[in-house]
Amino acid sequence: MRQHIISIKEFEKKEIDALLDRAETIDQGNYDPKALEDKILGVLFFEPSTRTRMSFEAAMARLGGASIDMGGVEVSSVVKGETLADTIRVVSGYADAIVLRHPKEGAAQLASEFASVPVLNAGDGAGQHPSQTLIDLYTIRQAMPLEGIDVGLLGDLRYGRTAHSLAYALTQYDVTIHTLAPEGLEMPPNVVEELRERGVEIVVHDEIGEFTRALDVMYVTRIQRERFPDSASYYAVASSYRVTPELLTQAKEQMIVLHPLPRVDEIDSRVDALPHAKYFQQARNGVPIRMALLLEVMG
Amino acid sequence: MKDEPRVLQISPIRNGTVIDHITAGEALNVLKILGITGTTDECLSIATNVVSEKSGRKDVVKISDRELCTEEVDRIALIAPQATINIIRDYLVCEKMGVEIPKVLLGVVRCPNRGCISNTNEPIKSRFEVTKRGLHCLYCDWYLTEDIPGHII
Ligand SMILES: [Zn+2]
């Protein structure tokens, strides 16, 4: 049993596999709906992320537990300038575990140092988002074995934390990572170096057709408009990194497309009807994965 | 004859610390790390670009009536890894130590990532792991690889 869930980097392969197995069992309906009957989850979201929050609350409710939150950030003590450390110490007295979403990187690490109950990181700044990565791995595993596959990361690989997190987790498996990113949004050299040191092969692409043909899994992330000086340069880039049915005619038949959602227009809505599209399945997988995590820290 | 100028440059102190074998040119940074400026009242001797048989050129700093704490030694280690520190009591060297870059630096370096929680008013000290790739922030996972002296707190 693990106390805190802060970063996917701290998980060994056998721990990841055990969590995915547990989520699969839960997914098949084999779980005790009263397992967390007497437990309370403190939901601390310092920035909005409706889906992540709802899926944690749904997971807690399915296990018979209750959730409490602090209301909107604008009405809470945050506006009065209370430190995160103090908030965490106080909420530790109310709840049996804390799920934290915070705009500052490292916030979950800090929280774990001040909490007397387990902390689950639901995303801190551009940093870690371990439950999302477990969802990604779980969705891949539903379609194919995690070993011996080619996984492509497409989009904003500089700021896209979900792509980094997934890449780190994939280093535990025998996987080749392919990347394709607009100029200036490439994966940071430190991240690439660390991934290579962990023994993974990384292939950097500059052409979307060649990239698409190589893959078993295509992981698409959002390219944010605010990273570009003007909307014209954004649209120029966005259109050449857009996943369309025409592009996917080049893909392997079994190739799956994932996206952490919400998407804007990086995936054409016509792709939704194709068998490649697994991103809504991926979103649905949030609940069993988060149930497995809640059981891990409180069960 | 050859030794004479050195004697003049660095006179002995009664009590305090002598930091020897500082990387040539880093003496002023060492002082900065120790919080010593023109307005503080330590009695100092500084020698820069002293000829040394061992390392070519070196800097030496002597500070009267002050002994260094661990954090200060850690900071010096970052910019002058060959430095040696001699604690002087009554004109005698009573402790002689090399500096060693520790595995973890607590409260020594500021994280370059503006989005890092360690750059807010939380009640924590910055925490970096020393790796061969640079200093690794144990809060936000960033690597500090360039201008380390410029990030010393
Ligand atoms: Zn940091």
Tab-separated table of C-alpha atoms in Angstrom, chain A residues 3-6 10 84-89 92 98 100 105-120 124, chain B residues 104 106 116-118 122-128 137-140:
chain	number	residue	atom	x	y	z
A	3	GLN	CA	0.554	6.467	1.189
A	4	HIS	CA	0.592	9.276	-1.333
A	5	ILE	CA	0.061	9.364	-5.091
A	6	ILE	CA	2.233	12.260	-6.230
A	10	GLU	CA	7.746	6.917	-8.230
A	84	LEU	CA	-1.325	25.736	0.968
A	85	ALA	CA	0.590	24.161	3.860
A	86	ASP	CA	-1.953	25.546	6.353
A	87	THR	CA	-4.960	24.553	4.248
A	88	ILE	CA	-3.597	21.020	4.012
A	89	ARG	CA	-2.963	20.793	7.768
A	92	SER	CA	-6.149	16.702	7.183
A	98	ILE	CA	-7.046	14.678	0.057
A	100	LEU	CA	-5.383	18.155	-4.802
A	105	GLU	CA	4.256	22.716	-9.843
A	106	GLY	CA	5.329	20.714	-6.837
A	107	ALA	CA	2.184	21.620	-4.865
A	108	ALA	CA	1.281	17.962	-4.340
A	109	GLN	CA	4.777	17.180	-3.049
A	110	LEU	CA	4.481	20.065	-0.603
A	111	ALA	CA	0.989	18.915	0.427
A	112	SER	CA	2.284	15.420	1.166
A	113	GLU	CA	4.855	16.919	3.545
A	114	PHE	CA	2.195	18.722	5.596
A	115	ALA	CA	-0.703	16.268	5.400
A	116	SER	CA	-1.405	13.652	8.031
A	117	VAL	CA	-3.634	11.775	5.547
A	118	PRO	CA	-2.833	10.466	2.033
A	119	VAL	CA	-2.579	13.024	-0.782
A	120	LEU	CA	-3.599	12.226	-4.356
A	124	ASP	CA	-0.117	20.453	-10.317
B	104	VAL	CA	20.598	17.332	-1.440
B	106	LEU	CA	18.256	22.592	1.246
B	116	CYS	CA	7.360	26.168	-8.794
B	117	ILE	CA	5.679	26.000	-5.392
B	118	SER	CA	9.089	26.620	-3.765
B	122	GLU	CA	4.942	28.524	1.627
B	123	PRO	CA	6.824	27.503	4.791
B	124	ILE	CA	9.377	25.336	2.962
B	125	LYS	CA	12.995	25.595	1.858
B	126	SER	CA	13.941	24.946	-1.750
B	127	ARG	CA	15.197	21.393	-2.156
B	128	PHE	CA	17.511	20.240	-4.953
B	137	CYS	CA	14.232	20.514	-8.044
B	138	LEU	CA	12.521	17.974	-5.808
B	139	TYR	CA	9.306	19.978	-5.897
B	140	CYS	CA	8.673	20.759	-9.556
